[in-house]
Coordinates of N, CA and C in Angstrom, one line a residue:
M5 N -38.6 -9.2 -84.4 CA -39.9 -9.8 -84.1 C -39.8 -11.3 -84.3
F6 N -40.5 -12.0 -83.4 CA -40.5 -13.4 -83.5 C -41.5 -13.9 -84.6
R7 N -41.1 -14.9 -85.3 CA -42.0 -15.5 -86.3 C -42.2 -16.9 -86.0
I8 N -43.3 -17.3 -85.5 CA -43.6 -18.7 -85.1 C -44.9 -19.1 -85.8
G9 N -44.7 -19.8 -86.9 CA -45.9 -20.1 -87.7 C -46.7 -21.2 -87.1
K10 N -47.8 -21.5 -87.7 CA -48.7 -22.5 -87.2 C -48.1 -23.9 -87.2
G11 N -47.3 -24.2 -88.2 CA -46.7 -25.5 -88.3 C -45.5 -25.7 -87.4
A12 N -45.0 -24.7 -86.8 CA -43.8 -24.8 -86.0 C -44.1 -25.6 -84.7
S13 N -43.1 -26.4 -84.3 CA -43.3 -27.2 -83.1 C -43.1 -26.3 -81.9
T14 N -43.6 -26.8 -80.7 CA -43.4 -26.0 -79.5 C -41.9 -25.8 -79.2
L15 N -41.2 -26.9 -79.4 CA -39.7 -26.9 -79.1 C -39.1 -25.9 -80.0
N16 N -39.4 -25.8 -81.3 CA -38.8 -24.9 -82.2 C -39.2 -23.4 -81.7
G17 N -40.4 -23.3 -81.3 CA -40.8 -21.9 -80.8 C -40.0 -21.5 -79.6
L18 N -39.8 -22.4 -78.7 CA -39.1 -22.1 -77.5 C -37.6 -21.8 -77.8
Q19 N -37.1 -22.6 -78.8 CA -35.7 -22.4 -79.2 C -35.6 -21.0 -79.9
A20 N -36.6 -20.6 -80.7 CA -36.6 -19.3 -81.3 C -36.5 -18.2 -80.3
I21 N -37.2 -18.4 -79.2 CA -37.2 -17.4 -78.1 C -35.8 -17.3 -77.5
Q22 N -35.3 -18.5 -77.2 CA -34.0 -18.5 -76.5 C -32.9 -17.9 -77.5
D23 N -32.9 -18.3 -78.7 CA -32.0 -17.7 -79.7 C -32.1 -16.2 -79.8
R24 N -33.3 -15.7 -79.7 CA -33.5 -14.2 -79.8 C -32.9 -13.6 -78.6
I25 N -33.2 -14.2 -77.4 CA -32.6 -13.6 -76.2 C -31.1 -13.6 -76.2
L26 N -30.5 -14.7 -76.6 CA -29.0 -14.7 -76.6 C -28.5 -13.8 -77.7
S27 N -29.2 -13.6 -78.8 CA -28.8 -12.6 -79.8 C -28.8 -11.2 -79.2
E28 N -29.8 -10.9 -78.5 CA -29.9 -9.6 -77.8 C -28.7 -9.4 -76.9
A29 N -28.3 -10.4 -76.2 CA -27.2 -10.3 -75.3 C -25.9 -10.0 -76.0
Q30 N -25.7 -10.7 -77.1 CA -24.4 -10.5 -77.9 C -24.4 -9.1 -78.5
E31 N -25.5 -8.6 -78.9 CA -25.6 -7.3 -79.5 C -25.2 -6.2 -78.5
T32 N -25.6 -6.4 -77.2 CA -25.3 -5.4 -76.2 C -24.1 -5.6 -75.4
A33 N -23.5 -6.8 -75.5 CA -22.4 -7.1 -74.7 C -21.2 -6.1 -74.8
S34 N -20.8 -5.8 -76.1 CA -19.6 -5.0 -76.3 C -19.8 -3.6 -75.8
Q35 N -21.1 -3.1 -75.9 CA -21.4 -1.7 -75.4 C -21.2 -1.7 -73.9
I36 N -21.8 -2.7 -73.2 CA -21.7 -2.7 -71.8 C -20.3 -2.9 -71.3
A37 N -19.6 -3.8 -72.0 CA -18.2 -4.0 -71.6 C -17.4 -2.7 -71.7
S38 N -17.6 -1.9 -72.7 CA -16.9 -0.6 -72.9 C -17.3 0.3 -71.7
Q39 N -18.6 0.3 -71.4 CA -19.0 1.1 -70.2 C -18.3 0.7 -68.9
A40 N -18.3 -0.6 -68.8 CA -17.7 -1.1 -67.5 C -16.2 -0.8 -67.5
E41 N -15.5 -0.9 -68.6 CA -14.1 -0.7 -68.7 C -13.8 0.8 -68.4
A42 N -14.6 1.7 -69.0 CA -14.5 3.1 -68.8 C -14.7 3.5 -67.4
G43 N -15.7 2.8 -66.8 CA -15.9 3.1 -65.3 C -14.8 2.6 -64.5
S44 N -14.2 1.5 -64.8 CA -13.1 1.0 -64.0 C -11.9 1.8 -64.2
E45 N -11.6 2.3 -65.4 CA -10.5 3.2 -65.6 C -10.6 4.5 -64.8
E46 N -11.8 5.0 -64.7 CA -12.1 6.2 -64.0 C -11.8 6.0 -62.5
I47 N -12.2 4.8 -62.0 CA -12.0 4.5 -60.6 C -10.5 4.4 -60.3
L48 N -9.8 3.7 -61.2 CA -8.3 3.5 -61.1 C -7.6 4.8 -61.2
A49 N -8.0 5.7 -62.1 CA -7.3 7.0 -62.3 C -7.5 7.8 -61.0
A50 N -8.7 7.8 -60.5 CA -9.0 8.5 -59.2 C -8.2 8.0 -58.1
A51 N -8.1 6.7 -58.0 CA -7.3 6.0 -56.9 C -5.8 6.4 -57.1
R52 N -5.3 6.4 -58.3 CA -3.9 6.7 -58.5 C -3.6 8.1 -58.1
K53 N -4.5 9.0 -58.5 CA -4.3 10.4 -58.1 C -4.3 10.6 -56.6
D54 N -5.3 9.9 -55.9 CA -5.3 10.0 -54.5 C -4.1 9.4 -53.9
C55 N -3.6 8.3 -54.5 CA -2.4 7.7 -54.0 C -1.2 8.6 -54.1
E56 N -1.1 9.3 -55.2 CA 0.0 10.2 -55.4 C 0.0 11.3 -54.4
Q57 N -1.2 11.8 -54.1 CA -1.4 12.9 -53.1 C -1.0 12.4 -51.7
Q58 N -1.4 11.2 -51.4 CA -1.1 10.7 -50.1 C 0.4 10.4 -50.0
L59 N 1.0 10.0 -51.1 CA 2.4 9.7 -51.1 C 3.2 11.0 -50.9
A60 N 2.8 12.0 -51.6 CA 3.5 13.3 -51.4 C 3.5 13.8 -50.0
A61 N 2.3 13.6 -49.3 CA 2.2 14.0 -47.9 C 3.1 13.0 -47.1
A62 N 3.1 11.8 -47.5 CA 3.8 10.8 -46.7 C 5.3 10.9 -46.8
R63 N 5.8 11.7 -47.7 CA 7.3 11.8 -47.9 C 8.0 12.4 -46.6
I64 N 7.2 13.1 -45.8 CA 7.8 13.6 -44.6 C 7.9 12.5 -43.5
S65 N 7.2 11.4 -43.8 CA 7.3 10.3 -42.9 C 8.3 9.3 -43.4
A66 N 8.3 8.1 -42.8 CA 9.2 7.1 -43.2 C 8.8 6.5 -44.5
A67 N 9.7 5.9 -45.2 CA 9.4 5.2 -46.5 C 8.5 4.1 -46.3
A68 N 8.5 3.4 -45.2 CA 7.6 2.3 -44.9 C 6.2 2.8 -44.8
Q69 N 6.0 3.9 -44.3 CA 4.6 4.5 -44.2 C 4.1 4.8 -45.6
A70 N 4.9 5.4 -46.4 CA 4.5 5.7 -47.8 C 4.1 4.4 -48.5
E71 N 4.9 3.4 -48.4 CA 4.6 2.1 -49.0 C 3.2 1.6 -48.6
S72 N 3.0 1.7 -47.3 CA 1.7 1.2 -46.7 C 0.5 2.0 -47.3
V73 N 0.7 3.3 -47.5 CA -0.4 4.1 -48.1 C -0.6 3.6 -49.5
L74 N 0.4 3.4 -50.3 CA 0.3 2.9 -51.7 C -0.4 1.6 -51.7
N75 N -0.1 0.7 -50.9 CA -0.7 -0.6 -50.9 C -2.2 -0.5 -50.6
R76 N -2.5 0.3 -49.6 CA -3.9 0.4 -49.2 C -4.8 1.0 -50.4
A77 N -4.2 2.1 -51.0 CA -4.9 2.7 -52.1 C -5.1 1.8 -53.3
S78 N -4.1 1.0 -53.6 CA -4.1 0.1 -54.7 C -5.2 -1.0 -54.4
S79 N -5.2 -1.5 -53.2 CA -6.2 -2.5 -52.8 C -7.6 -2.0 -53.0
A80 N -7.8 -0.8 -52.5 CA -9.1 -0.2 -52.6 C -9.6 0.0 -54.1
A81 N -8.6 0.4 -54.9 CA -8.9 0.6 -56.3 C -9.3 -0.7 -57.0
A82 N -8.5 -1.8 -56.7 CA -8.8 -3.1 -57.2 C -10.2 -3.6 -56.8
L83 N -10.6 -3.4 -55.5 CA -11.9 -3.8 -55.0 C -13.0 -3.1 -55.8
L84 N -12.8 -1.8 -55.9 CA -13.9 -1.0 -56.6 C -14.0 -1.4 -58.1
A85 N -12.9 -1.7 -58.7 CA -12.9 -2.2 -60.1 C -13.7 -3.5 -60.2
R86 N -13.4 -4.4 -59.3 CA -14.0 -5.7 -59.2 C -15.5 -5.6 -59.1
K87 N -15.9 -4.7 -58.2 CA -17.4 -4.5 -58.0 C -18.0 -3.9 -59.2
N88 N -17.3 -3.0 -59.9 CA -17.8 -2.4 -61.1 C -18.1 -3.4 -62.2
I89 N -17.2 -4.3 -62.4 CA -17.3 -5.3 -63.4 C -18.5 -6.3 -63.0
L90 N -18.5 -6.7 -61.8 CA -19.6 -7.5 -61.3 C -21.0 -6.9 -61.6
Q91 N -21.1 -5.6 -61.3 CA -22.4 -4.9 -61.5 C -22.7 -4.8 -63.0
A92 N -21.6 -4.6 -63.8 CA -21.9 -4.5 -65.2 C -22.4 -5.8 -65.8
R93 N -21.9 -6.9 -65.3 CA -22.4 -8.2 -65.8 C -23.9 -8.4 -65.4
Q94 N -24.1 -8.1 -64.1 CA -25.5 -8.2 -63.6 C -26.5 -7.3 -64.4
D95 N -26.0 -6.1 -64.7 CA -26.9 -5.1 -65.4 C -27.1 -5.7 -66.9
M96 N -26.1 -6.2 -67.5 CA -26.3 -6.7 -68.8 C -27.3 -7.8 -68.9
V97 N -27.2 -8.8 -68.0 CA -28.1 -9.9 -67.9 C -29.6 -9.4 -67.7
D98 N -29.7 -8.5 -66.7 CA -31.1 -8.0 -66.4 C -31.6 -7.2 -67.6
R99 N -30.8 -6.4 -68.3 CA -31.3 -5.6 -69.4 C -31.7 -6.5 -70.6
V100 N -30.9 -7.5 -70.8 CA -31.3 -8.4 -72.0 C -32.5 -9.2 -71.7
L101 N -32.7 -9.7 -70.5 CA -33.9 -10.4 -70.1 C -35.1 -9.5 -70.3
H102 N -35.0 -8.3 -69.8 CA -36.1 -7.3 -69.9 C -36.4 -7.0 -71.3
R103 N -35.4 -6.9 -72.2 CA -35.6 -6.6 -73.6 C -36.3 -7.8 -74.3
A104 N -35.9 -9.0 -73.9 CA -36.5 -10.2 -74.5 C -37.9 -10.3 -74.2
I105 N -38.3 -10.0 -73.0 CA -39.7 -10.0 -72.6 C -40.5 -9.0 -73.4
E106 N -39.9 -7.8 -73.6 CA -40.6 -6.8 -74.3 C -40.9 -7.2 -75.8
L107 N -39.9 -7.9 -76.4 CA -40.0 -8.4 -77.7 C -41.1 -9.5 -77.8
L108 N -41.2 -10.3 -76.8 CA -42.3 -11.3 -76.8 C -43.6 -10.7 -76.7
C109 N -43.7 -9.7 -75.9 CA -45.0 -9.0 -75.7 C -45.5 -8.3 -76.9
Q110 N -44.5 -7.9 -77.8 CA -44.8 -7.2 -79.0 C -45.2 -8.1 -80.2
M111 N -45.3 -9.4 -80.0 CA -45.7 -10.3 -81.1 C -47.1 -9.9 -81.5
P112 N -47.4 -9.9 -82.8 CA -48.8 -9.7 -83.3 C -49.7 -10.7 -82.7
D113 N -51.0 -10.3 -82.5 CA -52.0 -11.2 -81.9 C -52.0 -12.6 -82.5
R114 N -52.0 -12.7 -83.8 CA -52.2 -14.0 -84.4 C -51.0 -14.9 -84.1
E115 N -49.8 -14.3 -84.1 CA -48.6 -15.1 -83.7 C -48.6 -15.5 -82.3
K116 N -49.1 -14.6 -81.4 CA -49.1 -14.8 -80.0 C -50.1 -15.9 -79.7
I117 N -51.3 -15.9 -80.3 CA -52.3 -17.0 -80.0 C -51.7 -18.3 -80.5
S118 N -51.1 -18.3 -81.7 CA -50.5 -19.6 -82.2 C -49.5 -20.1 -81.2
F119 N -48.6 -19.2 -80.7 CA -47.6 -19.7 -79.8 C -48.2 -20.2 -78.4
Y120 N -49.2 -19.5 -77.9 CA -49.9 -19.9 -76.7 C -50.5 -21.3 -76.9
R121 N -51.0 -21.5 -78.0 CA -51.6 -22.9 -78.3 C -50.5 -23.9 -78.3
Q122 N -49.3 -23.6 -78.8 CA -48.2 -24.5 -78.8 C -47.8 -24.8 -77.3
L123 N -47.8 -23.8 -76.5 CA -47.4 -23.9 -75.1 C -48.4 -24.9 -74.4
L124 N -49.7 -24.7 -74.7 CA -50.7 -25.6 -74.1 C -50.5 -27.1 -74.6
E125 N -50.1 -27.2 -75.9 CA -49.9 -28.6 -76.4 C -48.7 -29.2 -75.7
Q126 N -47.7 -28.4 -75.4 CA -46.5 -28.9 -74.7 C -46.9 -29.6 -73.4
T127 N -47.9 -29.1 -72.7 CA -48.2 -29.6 -71.4 C -48.9 -31.0 -71.5
R128 N -49.4 -31.3 -72.7 CA -50.2 -32.5 -72.9 C -51.5 -32.6 -72.1
A129 N -51.9 -31.4 -71.7 CA -53.1 -31.4 -70.8 C -54.4 -31.5 -71.7
E130 N -55.4 -32.3 -71.2 CA -56.6 -32.4 -71.9 C -57.6 -31.3 -71.6
S131 N -57.4 -30.7 -70.4 CA -58.3 -29.6 -70.0 C -57.5 -28.8 -68.9
G132 N -58.1 -27.6 -68.6 CA -57.5 -26.8 -67.6 C -58.0 -25.4 -67.6
E133 N -57.6 -24.6 -66.6 CA -57.9 -23.2 -66.6 C -56.7 -22.4 -66.9
I134 N -56.9 -21.5 -67.9 CA -55.8 -20.6 -68.3 C -55.9 -19.3 -67.7
V135 N -54.7 -18.8 -67.1 CA -54.6 -17.5 -66.6 C -53.8 -16.6 -67.6
L136 N -54.3 -15.5 -68.0 CA -53.7 -14.6 -68.9 C -53.3 -13.3 -68.2
A137 N -52.3 -12.6 -68.8 CA -51.9 -11.3 -68.3 C -53.0 -10.3 -68.7
A138 N -52.9 -9.1 -68.1 CA -53.9 -8.1 -68.4 C -53.9 -7.7 -69.9
A139 N -52.7 -7.6 -70.5 CA -52.6 -7.2 -71.9 C -53.1 -8.2 -72.9
D140 N -53.3 -9.5 -72.4 CA -53.8 -10.6 -73.3 C -55.2 -11.0 -73.1
Q141 N -55.9 -10.3 -72.2 CA -57.3 -10.7 -72.0 C -58.2 -10.7 -73.2
R142 N -57.9 -9.8 -74.1 CA -58.6 -9.7 -75.4 C -58.5 -10.9 -76.3
L143 N -57.5 -11.7 -76.0 CA -57.2 -12.9 -76.8 C -57.9 -14.1 -76.3
A144 N -58.5 -14.0 -75.2 CA -59.1 -15.2 -74.5 C -60.0 -16.1 -75.3
A145 N -61.0 -15.4 -75.9 CA -62.0 -16.2 -76.7 C -61.4 -16.9 -77.9
E146 N -60.5 -16.2 -78.6 CA -59.9 -16.8 -79.8 C -58.9 -17.9 -79.4
L147 N -58.3 -17.8 -78.3 CA -57.3 -18.7 -77.8 C -57.9 -20.1 -77.6
I148 N -59.1 -20.2 -77.0 CA -59.7 -21.4 -76.7 C -60.7 -21.9 -77.8
A149 N -60.9 -21.1 -78.8 CA -62.0 -21.3 -79.8 C -61.8 -22.7 -80.6
E150 N -60.5 -23.1 -80.8 CA -60.3 -24.3 -81.6 C -60.6 -25.5 -80.8
N151 N -60.6 -25.5 -79.5 CA -60.9 -26.6 -78.7 C -62.0 -26.3 -77.6
P152 N -63.2 -26.0 -78.0 CA -64.2 -25.6 -77.1 C -64.5 -26.7 -76.0
G153 N -64.6 -26.3 -74.8 CA -64.8 -27.3 -73.7 C -63.6 -27.8 -73.1
R154 N -62.5 -27.8 -73.7 CA -61.2 -28.3 -73.2 C -60.6 -27.4 -72.1
F155 N -60.6 -26.1 -72.5 CA -59.9 -25.1 -71.6 C -60.9 -24.0 -71.4
T156 N -60.7 -23.4 -70.2 CA -61.4 -22.2 -69.9 C -60.4 -21.1 -69.5
V157 N -60.8 -19.8 -69.5 CA -59.9 -18.7 -69.2 C -60.4 -18.2 -67.9
A158 N -59.5 -18.1 -66.9 CA -59.9 -17.6 -65.6 C -60.2 -16.1 -65.6
A159 N -61.2 -15.7 -64.7 CA -61.5 -14.3 -64.6 C -60.3 -13.5 -64.0
E160 N -59.5 -14.2 -63.2 CA -58.4 -13.7 -62.6 C -57.4 -13.2 -63.6
V161 N -56.8 -12.0 -63.4 CA -55.7 -11.5 -64.3 C -54.4 -11.8 -63.7
G162 N -53.5 -12.4 -64.5 CA -52.2 -12.8 -64.1 C -51.3 -11.7 -63.8
A163 N -50.5 -11.8 -62.7 CA -49.5 -10.8 -62.3 C -48.2 -11.0 -63.1
F164 N -48.3 -11.0 -64.4 CA -47.1 -11.2 -65.2 C -47.3 -10.4 -66.5
T165 N -46.3 -10.3 -67.4 CA -46.5 -9.4 -68.6 C -47.0 -10.2 -69.8
G166 N -46.8 -11.5 -69.9 CA -47.2 -12.2 -71.0 C -47.0 -13.7 -70.8
G167 N -47.4 -14.5 -71.8 CA -47.4 -15.9 -71.6 C -48.7 -16.4 -70.9
L168 N -48.6 -17.5 -70.2 CA -49.8 -18.0 -69.5 C -49.4 -18.9 -68.4
V169 N -50.4 -19.1 -67.5 CA -50.3 -20.1 -66.5 C -51.5 -21.1 -66.7
L170 N -51.2 -22.4 -66.7 CA -52.3 -23.4 -66.9 C -52.5 -24.1 -65.5
R171 N -53.7 -24.1 -65.1 CA -54.0 -24.8 -63.8 C -54.8 -26.1 -64.1
R172 N -54.4 -27.2 -63.5 CA -55.1 -28.4 -63.6 C -55.2 -29.1 -62.2
G173 N -56.2 -28.7 -61.5 CA -56.3 -29.2 -60.1 C -55.1 -28.6 -59.3
L174 N -54.3 -29.5 -58.7 CA -53.2 -29.1 -57.9 C -51.9 -28.8 -58.8
I175 N -52.0 -29.1 -60.0 CA -50.9 -28.8 -60.9 C -51.0 -27.5 -61.6
E176 N -49.9 -26.8 -61.6 CA -49.8 -25.4 -62.2 C -48.6 -25.3 -63.1
D177 N -48.8 -25.1 -64.4 CA -47.7 -25.0 -65.3 C -47.4 -23.5 -65.6
N178 N -46.2 -23.1 -65.2 CA -45.8 -21.7 -65.4 C -45.2 -21.5 -66.8
L179 N -45.9 -21.0 -67.7 CA -45.4 -20.8 -69.1 C -45.4 -19.3 -69.4
T180 N -45.1 -18.5 -68.4 CA -45.1 -17.0 -68.6 C -43.8 -16.6 -69.3
F181 N -43.8 -15.4 -69.9 CA -42.6 -14.9 -70.6 C -41.5 -14.8 -69.7
E182 N -41.8 -14.3 -68.4 CA -40.7 -14.2 -67.5 C -40.0 -15.5 -67.2
R183 N -40.8 -16.6 -67.1 CA -40.2 -17.9 -66.8 C -39.4 -18.4 -68.0
L184 N -39.9 -18.2 -69.2 CA -39.3 -18.7 -70.4 C -37.9 -17.9 -70.6
A185 N -37.9 -16.6 -70.4 CA -36.7 -15.9 -70.5 C -35.7 -16.2 -69.5
A186 N -36.1 -16.5 -68.3 CA -35.2 -16.8 -67.2 C -34.4 -18.1 -67.4
T187 N -35.0 -19.0 -68.3 CA -34.3 -20.3 -68.5 C -33.0 -20.0 -69.3
S188 N -32.8 -18.9 -69.9 CA -31.6 -18.6 -70.6 C -30.6 -17.8 -69.8
R189 N -30.9 -17.7 -68.5 CA -30.0 -16.8 -67.6 C -28.6 -17.3 -67.6
S190 N -28.4 -18.6 -67.4 CA -27.0 -19.2 -67.3 C -26.2 -18.9 -68.5
E191 N -26.8 -19.0 -69.7 CA -26.1 -18.7 -70.9 C -25.8 -17.2 -71.0
L192 N -26.7 -16.4 -70.5 CA -26.4 -14.9 -70.6 C -25.3 -14.5 -69.7
V193 N -25.1 -15.2 -68.5 CA -24.0 -15.0 -67.6 C -22.7 -15.3 -68.3
Q194 N -22.7 -16.4 -69.1 CA -21.5 -16.7 -69.8 C -21.1 -15.7 -70.9
I195 N -22.1 -15.2 -71.6 CA -21.9 -14.1 -72.6 C -21.4 -12.9 -71.9
A196 N -21.9 -12.5 -70.8 CA -21.5 -11.3 -70.0 C -20.0 -11.5 -69.6
A197 N -19.7 -12.7 -69.1 CA -18.3 -12.9 -68.7 C -17.3 -12.8 -69.8
A198 N -17.7 -13.3 -71.0 CA -16.8 -13.3 -72.2 C -16.7 -11.8 -72.6
A199 N -17.8 -11.0 -72.6 CA -17.8 -9.7 -73.0 C -16.9 -8.8 -72.2
L200 N -16.8 -9.1 -70.9 CA -16.1 -8.2 -69.9 C -14.7 -8.8 -69.5
V201 N -14.3 -9.9 -70.2 CA -13.1 -10.5 -69.8 C -11.9 -9.6 -69.9
E202 N -12.0 -8.7 -70.9 CA -10.8 -7.8 -71.1 C -10.9 -6.5 -70.2
A203 N -12.0 -6.4 -69.4 CA -12.1 -5.2 -68.6 C -11.1 -5.3 -67.4
P204 N -10.7 -4.2 -66.8 CA -9.8 -4.3 -65.7 C -10.4 -5.1 -64.5
G205 N -9.6 -5.7 -63.7 CA -10.0 -6.4 -62.5 C -10.3 -7.8 -62.7
Q206 N -10.7 -8.5 -61.7 CA -11.0 -9.9 -61.8 C -12.4 -10.1 -62.3
N207 N -12.7 -11.4 -62.5 CA -14.0 -11.8 -63.1 C -14.8 -12.6 -62.2
P208 N -15.4 -12.0 -61.2 CA -16.2 -12.8 -60.2 C -17.4 -13.4 -60.9
A209 N -17.9 -14.6 -60.4 CA -19.0 -15.2 -60.9 C -20.3 -14.5 -60.6
V210 N -21.3 -14.6 -61.4 CA -22.6 -14.1 -61.1 C -23.6 -15.2 -61.1
S211 N -24.4 -15.2 -60.1 CA -25.4 -16.3 -59.9 C -26.7 -15.8 -60.3

């Protein structure tokens, strides 16, 4: 659970979120790496078996034909293993981001209100209209109570899970949990790459 006290700065709060997201990634990396490696080994084992069967049948043909069969089967196995590792990385990043957003949404109301106020302070806005998610509508009155008249809460319900959007005329600040979590994506990709580096196959980049 996140602990963001009243005295914490906005930057410290955001850093706490990022640290928690990356911690979640490291905790799940080894598990997903093992799953990816096991999946790759199954693919390679199946390919080897198929290769042996084809080679047995190919013995009635020329040796060159048998070698061609082996090369094709090996190439197919390597491609499947590569795709398996790529998908494992992508799955890890997506799962960790999803988990991080869940943890943010589970913050107690008092902590969540304090954090939302810090987000508003970060924008340096003197006024504006706040859009909240459906789950946070109950927090609206208390959120703006400290600064009556500065901010209003839109009747519109935001299409996001948590955090907020602040509108100031043509300016819109996206401070949703989805956006905050996504800022850690590049670091999560690096963690995924490190976790799966020992898995069979090559290590294609994930964007």
